[in-house]
Backbone as a chain_set.jsonl record, in Angstrom:
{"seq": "XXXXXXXXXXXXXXXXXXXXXXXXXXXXXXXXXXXXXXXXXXXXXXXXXXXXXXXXXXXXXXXXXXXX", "coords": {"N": [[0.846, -1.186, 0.0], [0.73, 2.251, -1.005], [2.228, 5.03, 0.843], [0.866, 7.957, 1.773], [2.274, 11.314, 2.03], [2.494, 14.02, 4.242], [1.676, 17.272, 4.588], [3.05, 19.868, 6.986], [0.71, 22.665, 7.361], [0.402, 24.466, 9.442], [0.56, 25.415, 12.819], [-0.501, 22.76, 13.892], [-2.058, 21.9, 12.213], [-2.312, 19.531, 9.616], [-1.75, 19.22, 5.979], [-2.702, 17.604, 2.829], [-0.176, 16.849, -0.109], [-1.497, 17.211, -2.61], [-2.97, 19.331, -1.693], [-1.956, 21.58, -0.521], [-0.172, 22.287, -2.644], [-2.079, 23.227, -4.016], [-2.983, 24.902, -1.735], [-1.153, 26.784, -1.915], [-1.064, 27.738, -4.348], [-3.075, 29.28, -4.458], [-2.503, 31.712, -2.861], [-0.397, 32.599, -4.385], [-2.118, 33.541, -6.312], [-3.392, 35.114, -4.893], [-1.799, 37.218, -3.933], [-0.98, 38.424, -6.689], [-3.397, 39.4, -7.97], [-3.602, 41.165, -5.525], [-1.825, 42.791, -6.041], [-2.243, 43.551, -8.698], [-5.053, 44.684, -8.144], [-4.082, 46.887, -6.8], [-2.639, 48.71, -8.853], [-4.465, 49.245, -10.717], [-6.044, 50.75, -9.485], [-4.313, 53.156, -9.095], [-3.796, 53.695, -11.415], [-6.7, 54.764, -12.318], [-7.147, 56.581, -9.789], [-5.316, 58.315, -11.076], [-6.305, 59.232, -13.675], [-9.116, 60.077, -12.499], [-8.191, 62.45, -11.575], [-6.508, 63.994, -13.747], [-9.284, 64.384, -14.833], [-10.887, 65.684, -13.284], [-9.01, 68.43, -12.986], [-8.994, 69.032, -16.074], [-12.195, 69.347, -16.279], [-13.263, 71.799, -15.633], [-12.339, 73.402, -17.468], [-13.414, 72.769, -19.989], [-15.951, 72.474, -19.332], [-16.632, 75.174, -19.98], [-15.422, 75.803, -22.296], [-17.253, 74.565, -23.617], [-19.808, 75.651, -22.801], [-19.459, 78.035, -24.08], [-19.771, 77.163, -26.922], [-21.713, 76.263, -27.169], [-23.478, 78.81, -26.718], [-23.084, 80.114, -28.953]], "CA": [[0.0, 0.0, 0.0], [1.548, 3.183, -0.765], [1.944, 5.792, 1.755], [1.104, 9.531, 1.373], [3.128, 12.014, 2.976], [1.596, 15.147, 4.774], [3.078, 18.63, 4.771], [2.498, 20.533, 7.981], [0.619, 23.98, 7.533], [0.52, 25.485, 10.232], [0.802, 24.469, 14.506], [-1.063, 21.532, 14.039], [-2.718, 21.175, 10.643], [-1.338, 18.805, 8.187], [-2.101, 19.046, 4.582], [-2.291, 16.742, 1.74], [0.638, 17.374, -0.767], [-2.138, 18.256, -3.299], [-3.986, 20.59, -0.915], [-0.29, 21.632, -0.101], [0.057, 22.789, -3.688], [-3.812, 24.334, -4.239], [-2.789, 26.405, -0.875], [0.556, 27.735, -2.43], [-1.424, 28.451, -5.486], [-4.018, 30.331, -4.688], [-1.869, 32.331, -1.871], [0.366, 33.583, -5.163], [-3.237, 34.07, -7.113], [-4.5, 36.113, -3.961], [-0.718, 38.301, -4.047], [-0.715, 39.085, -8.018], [-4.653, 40.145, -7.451], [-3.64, 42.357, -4.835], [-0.928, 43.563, -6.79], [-3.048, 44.357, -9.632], [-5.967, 45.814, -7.858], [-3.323, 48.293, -6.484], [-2.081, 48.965, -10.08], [-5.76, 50.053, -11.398], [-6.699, 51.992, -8.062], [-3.496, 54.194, -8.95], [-4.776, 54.378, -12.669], [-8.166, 55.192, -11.897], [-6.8, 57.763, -8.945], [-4.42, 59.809, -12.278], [-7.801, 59.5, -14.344], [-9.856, 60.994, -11.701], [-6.968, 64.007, -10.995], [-7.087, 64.511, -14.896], [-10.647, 64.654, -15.219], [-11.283, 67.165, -11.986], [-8.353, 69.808, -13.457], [-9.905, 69.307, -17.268], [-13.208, 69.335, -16.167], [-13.376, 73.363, -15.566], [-12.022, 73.893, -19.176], [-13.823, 71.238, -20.871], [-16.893, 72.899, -19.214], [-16.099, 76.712, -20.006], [-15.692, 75.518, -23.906], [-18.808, 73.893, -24.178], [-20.474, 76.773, -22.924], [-19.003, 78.959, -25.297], [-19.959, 76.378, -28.119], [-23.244, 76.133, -26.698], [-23.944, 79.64, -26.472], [-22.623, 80.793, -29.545]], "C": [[0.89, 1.247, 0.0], [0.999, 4.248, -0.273], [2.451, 7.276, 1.137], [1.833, 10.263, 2.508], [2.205, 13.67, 2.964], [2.599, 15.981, 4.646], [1.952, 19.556, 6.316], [2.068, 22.091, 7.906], [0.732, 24.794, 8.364], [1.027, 25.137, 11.748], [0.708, 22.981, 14.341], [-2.091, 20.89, 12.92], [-1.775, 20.593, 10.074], [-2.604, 18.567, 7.159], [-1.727, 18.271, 3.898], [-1.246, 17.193, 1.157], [-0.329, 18.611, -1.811], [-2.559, 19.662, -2.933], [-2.855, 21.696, -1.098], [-0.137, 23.166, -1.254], [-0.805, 23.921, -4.255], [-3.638, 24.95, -3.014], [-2.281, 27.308, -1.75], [-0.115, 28.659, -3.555], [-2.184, 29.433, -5.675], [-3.723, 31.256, -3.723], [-0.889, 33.329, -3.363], [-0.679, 34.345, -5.95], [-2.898, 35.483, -6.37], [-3.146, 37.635, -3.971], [-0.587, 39.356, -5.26], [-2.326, 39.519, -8.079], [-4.223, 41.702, -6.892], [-2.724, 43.203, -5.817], [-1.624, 44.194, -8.127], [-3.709, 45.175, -9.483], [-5.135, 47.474, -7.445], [-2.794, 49.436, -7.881], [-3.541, 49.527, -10.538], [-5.993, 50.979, -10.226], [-5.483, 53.118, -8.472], [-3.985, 54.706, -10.08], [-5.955, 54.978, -12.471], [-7.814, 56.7, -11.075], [-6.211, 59.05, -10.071], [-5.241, 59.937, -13.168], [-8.494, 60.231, -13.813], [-9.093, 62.517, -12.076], [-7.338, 64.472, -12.404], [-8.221, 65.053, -15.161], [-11.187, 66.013, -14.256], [-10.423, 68.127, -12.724], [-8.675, 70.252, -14.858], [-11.369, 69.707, -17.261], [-14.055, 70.562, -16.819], [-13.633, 73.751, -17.049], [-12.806, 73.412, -20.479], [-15.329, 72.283, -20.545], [-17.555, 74.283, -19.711], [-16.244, 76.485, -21.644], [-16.803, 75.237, -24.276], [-19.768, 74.748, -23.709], [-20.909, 77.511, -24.054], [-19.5, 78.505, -26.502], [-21.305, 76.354, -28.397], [-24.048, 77.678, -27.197], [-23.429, 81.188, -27.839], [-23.668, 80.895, -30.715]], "O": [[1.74, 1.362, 0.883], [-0.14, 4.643, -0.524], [3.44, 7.693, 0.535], [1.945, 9.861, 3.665], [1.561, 14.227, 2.075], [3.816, 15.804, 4.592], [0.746, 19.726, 6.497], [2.908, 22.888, 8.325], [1.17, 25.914, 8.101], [2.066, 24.477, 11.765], [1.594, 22.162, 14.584], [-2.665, 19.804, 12.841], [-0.607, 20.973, 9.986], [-3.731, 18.085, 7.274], [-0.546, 17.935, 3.979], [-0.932, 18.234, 1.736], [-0.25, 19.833, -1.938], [-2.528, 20.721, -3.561], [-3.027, 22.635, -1.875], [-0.045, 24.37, -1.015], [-0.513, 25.015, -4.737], [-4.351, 25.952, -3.068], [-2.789, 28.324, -2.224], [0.1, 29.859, -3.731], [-2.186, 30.261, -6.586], [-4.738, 31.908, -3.482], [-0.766, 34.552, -3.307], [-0.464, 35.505, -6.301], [-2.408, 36.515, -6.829], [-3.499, 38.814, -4.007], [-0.279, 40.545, -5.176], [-2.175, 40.661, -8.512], [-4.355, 42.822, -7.385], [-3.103, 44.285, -6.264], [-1.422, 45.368, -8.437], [-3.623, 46.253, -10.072], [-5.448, 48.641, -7.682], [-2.643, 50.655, -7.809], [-3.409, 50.737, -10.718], [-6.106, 52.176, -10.491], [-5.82, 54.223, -8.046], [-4.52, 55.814, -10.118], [-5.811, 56.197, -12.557], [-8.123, 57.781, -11.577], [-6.483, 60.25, -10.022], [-5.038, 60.997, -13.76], [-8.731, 61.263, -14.44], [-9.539, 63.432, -12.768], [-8.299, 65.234, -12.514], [-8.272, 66.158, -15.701], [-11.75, 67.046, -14.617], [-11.168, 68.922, -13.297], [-8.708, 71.454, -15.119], [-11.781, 70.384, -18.203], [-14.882, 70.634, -17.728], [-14.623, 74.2, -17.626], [-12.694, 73.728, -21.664], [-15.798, 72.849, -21.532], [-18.77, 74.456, -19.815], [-17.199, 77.016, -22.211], [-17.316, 75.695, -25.297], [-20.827, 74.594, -24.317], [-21.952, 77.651, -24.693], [-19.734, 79.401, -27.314], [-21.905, 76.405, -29.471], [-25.043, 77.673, -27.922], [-23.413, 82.417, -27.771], [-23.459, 81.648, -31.666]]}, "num_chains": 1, "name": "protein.A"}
C-alpha cells in the first residue's frame, strides 16, 4: 500500500501534498490580485486628478460652443 506524505501547515494542521500545492497556489493568485488591484486603483486615482483639473475647461468651452 503506498503511503502519502503530509506537509504541515501550520501548529497543528497537516495538509495533503495536493492541498499543499492548491494552498501555495491560490496564496500567489491572492498576491498578483492584490498587486493588480493596487495597479488600477493608482490608474483610476491619475484618471480621476485629470478629469477634476480638465473638467473646468472642458466645461467653459462647451459653454461657449453652446452659447454661440
Amino acid at each position: 500500500m503506498a503511503e502519502q506524505k503530509r506537509v504541515k501547515k501550520g501548529k497543528n494542521e497537516e495538509v495533503e501534498p495536493e492541498e499543499a500545492k492548491t494552498v501555495k497556489k491560490t496564496v500567489e493568485q491572492s498576491a498578483k490580485e492584490k498587486e493588480r488591484d493596487k495597479a488600477l486603483d493608482a490608474l483610476v486615482d491619475e484618471i480621476d486628478d485629470v478629469l477634476e483639473e480638465n473638467a473646468e475647461e472642458f466645461m467653459k468651452s462647451y459653454v461657449q460652443r453652446g452659447g454661440q
